[in-house]
Amino acid sequence: MRTDTGKPVHLKDYRVPDYLIGKVDLDVKLHLSATRVQARLAFRPNPNGRRNAPLVLDGDGLTATKIVLDGEVLDLQNSASWNGFATSDAFTLNAPPQRPFDLEIETEIDPSANTQLMGLYRSGSVYCTQCEAEGFRRITYFLDRPDVLSVYTVRLEAESSEAPLLLSNGNKVASGKIDGTSRHFAIWHDPYPKPCYLFALVGSNLGSIFSDFTTRSGRKVLLGIHVEHGKEPQAAYAMDALKRAMAWDERVYGREYDLDVFNIVAVSDFNMGAMENKGLNIFNDKYVLASPETATDTDYAHVEAVIAHEYFHNWTGNRITCRDWFQLCLKEGLTVFRDHAFSADMRSAPVRRIADVRALRAQQFAEDAGPLAHNVRPETYREINNFYTSTIYEKGAEIIRMLKVLIGDDSFRKGMDLYFDRYDGKAATIEDFISCFAEISRRDLTQFSLWYNQAGTPILKVTASYDEVAKTFTLDFSQSCKPTPNQEKKEPFVIPIALGLVVPGVGDIALRAGGNDGASQAEISSGVIEFTSTQRRITFCDVARRPIPSLLRGFSAPVRLDYAAGEADLMTLIKHDSDGFNRWQAAQTYATRMLQRSVACIRAGDLPRYDADFTAALLSIIEQTTDPAFTAQAITLPSEADIAREIGEDVDPDAIHLAREALRQDFGREIKEALLSAYTRLSEIGPYSPDAVSAGRRALRNAALDLLAAGDRLEGVCLATRQFEDAETMTDKFAALCVLAQIPGTEREKALDSFYGAYQGEALVIDKWFALQATIPERGTLNRVKALMKHKAFSYSNPNRLRALAGSFAAANPTQFNADDGSGYDFIAGIVLDLDPKNPQLAARLLSAFKSWRMLEPRRKALAESALRHVAGAGALSADVKDIAERSLP
Ligand code: PHE
Ligand code: ZN
């Protein structure tokens, strides 16, 4: 474990490498506890680097058994003889040759003892690697930085029976038995220069499915997906998604796949979702395996999105990579943007947008509002693993989405083409990327780039006025952004505001430029206002009747909108806005306001009261449903975390929970008939299909069941029990179990037991079982979770399992994690400390569940702070946990 938090890394200190490595030859002899790695590295001085600089290779926990410099064996016991050092975390040559030279390095590593899951490790019976961000240095000494690109040839050797499948990046060039032994080998060559974080190897005994894809230029690519034996049928959907992703990238971006094979390996122990290693993606099996009996519709959508995401990295990340880790969003933001667009094309675009924005607000807005806020392009870090955040990923994607809105689809595509052309085979920066679009669109994108360099969520304030005599309608915009760590003052952002004016009974009216406010007719008619200063006024003329502004359509910018829309106006938008996203948003805004009022009532000791008009509006949505997936989103109330974020300070999670429950109950009672009729009407017909339309029907039916049960427990238990017993798909079965889990009693325990019994052999389903119990909003849950940690199926060393139980408790059970006696905080802090020596990356992620602690009411705030201080003060912390703990504290 690396515990050196000493040195923060700064973007401003970036220097090109002094040496480059053109070729890497690896020979890896796989062995359970003593894997031998021989690396032959072809160095040359970088003409742009410093002459006579020392060569410092990174290492992490390494022991070299032999090092040979240009044919000469170095005496490792006597480093003075060769003027250098070899320690576990660096290999240094003080005076390396100033011409091309070779280093051969032999290391011995123990994959079985690797609990960090970085470098070469074992997941079950699989040997696999994870090198992003800095895992390659746990395999051999190297210039472990993304701007050192090399061509790799990898020879793998293993016991034939233990690891019949030997994979690495690129194309396979040779394989065979090793005479006189029970071992075999394979040689892989990857012609595309790549940074070492994209290196991967796998040695395993897995079941495979194969297919192929012919690229549009006629090259045939062999596709393989490798999963645990017996699970092959569960990989079929992933294979289908992969082929659709390959076709989509050709059609939408003109990007073809470039090797003869593309392999995906699913493993059970993985710190993240998946990894885009060149030609050899390694996945958390959660994002590969899916069958109707074991995966929900949401799981299917995730498999599709993650398969596409990793595939799209082949161009955005691999062919063009990042110069340094400060540029992480160059590949991640862009690739998320691409996978969102893919999913929107495969499914219903507005419904996808709603889901994406829900996730953005839940994760990224929360991060941006708390102590862990950081730039999309950070300027400093202590531990890069802690920057795989929703800010880099999701906000990074939103920035590109805005860019596309601002310059238009056509220029955007041309800009992407230029980027691919100019930087193919290189390691690029955000400036490189942005300059392509500036050039194509002939726009100055300097101010726009502030999105990368200023943290925090801007607040967009809007006021409106209608002049009945002049027939003009005026919107006044202003923007502000609260301070974030180390950034007191912010410059104004470029905010694209997509908008429309809606007149009841008429719909969207034509937009006409009016006053001398600087807005051209072209800007106004485009429907997108560019807001670049602290204030702007726009006047529309020829407005015959007072219109209702529909602002930030499609969520055109990642900002918080502050506009005091009248209740009646929101109601009109719920019913009539031509923008699907804003119809949903109007309902959310309305509900959030009611909920905020009732939270205040509850805290004052009064009973909350709800609004019959709102119920009526939602009822009308259910009744006119043409898109069930949309309706399911519209009748799902804002989450407790959404409400907390809106309140923003002095937050009382119990009051929020009570207010939301009261509204759900009220709502479930008031529209019971409509819910029941939707529930019956949408019952499953025909065989299961994971497509978006069928999934939408199930989503609405299950949303209806959830509300029905809120309104009438008895009836709810009855319907849910029947659905639980009859369900043929995991979607319906698990939805019923979720409803039952909210209602204390024997039905719940019986259902949980029977679910466990039925799915014991399906790890991913058992994760759901753990997660669901961890999120029950009741006092007894902490004890239940503690008991579950002793369950025979629980394991500290499997990240999915730990996230399911502890992660869900911390991130998705606001009342119990934030219990007012501090028990939830202490529990999670204890797990973080236990886990840290084994898997610091995972421990740090779990600790970041404290990210919103400063908005809590004083009592909880003090308790959360003391739990954080307890962690921060513990001895021998990893760099990962120490960094999160210290940044979280004032
Ligand atoms: N680069 C991976 C992605 O596609 C995420 C990842 C980061 C995986 C670090 C493992 C380690 O988003
Ligand atoms: Zn990615």
Coordinates of C-alpha atoms and ligand atoms in Angstrom, one line a residue, residues 130 132 272 274-276 309-310 313 331-332 388 393, ligand 1:
Q130 CA -6.2 -3.5 -14.1
E132 CA -5.6 2.5 -15.1
M272 CA -15.0 -0.1 -11.1
A274 CA -15.3 -1.8 -16.7
M275 CA -12.0 -1.0 -18.5
E276 CA -11.3 -0.1 -22.1
H309 CA -18.9 3.2 -23.4
E310 CA -15.8 0.9 -23.3
H313 CA -13.1 4.4 -25.9
K331 CA -11.5 10.6 -22.6
E332 CA -14.2 10.1 -19.9
Y388 CA -12.9 9.1 -11.2
Y393 CA -17.6 11.8 -16.1
Ligands
PHE1 N1 -11.6 3.9 -17.6 C1 -12.7 3.1 -17.1 C2 -14.0 3.7 -17.8 O1 -14.3 3.3 -18.8 C3 -12.9 3.3 -15.6 C4 -11.9 2.7 -14.8 C5 -11.0 3.6 -14.1 C6 -11.7 1.4 -14.6 C7 -10.0 3.1 -13.3 C8 -10.8 0.9 -13.7 C9 -9.9 1.8 -13.1 O2 -14.6 4.5 -17.4

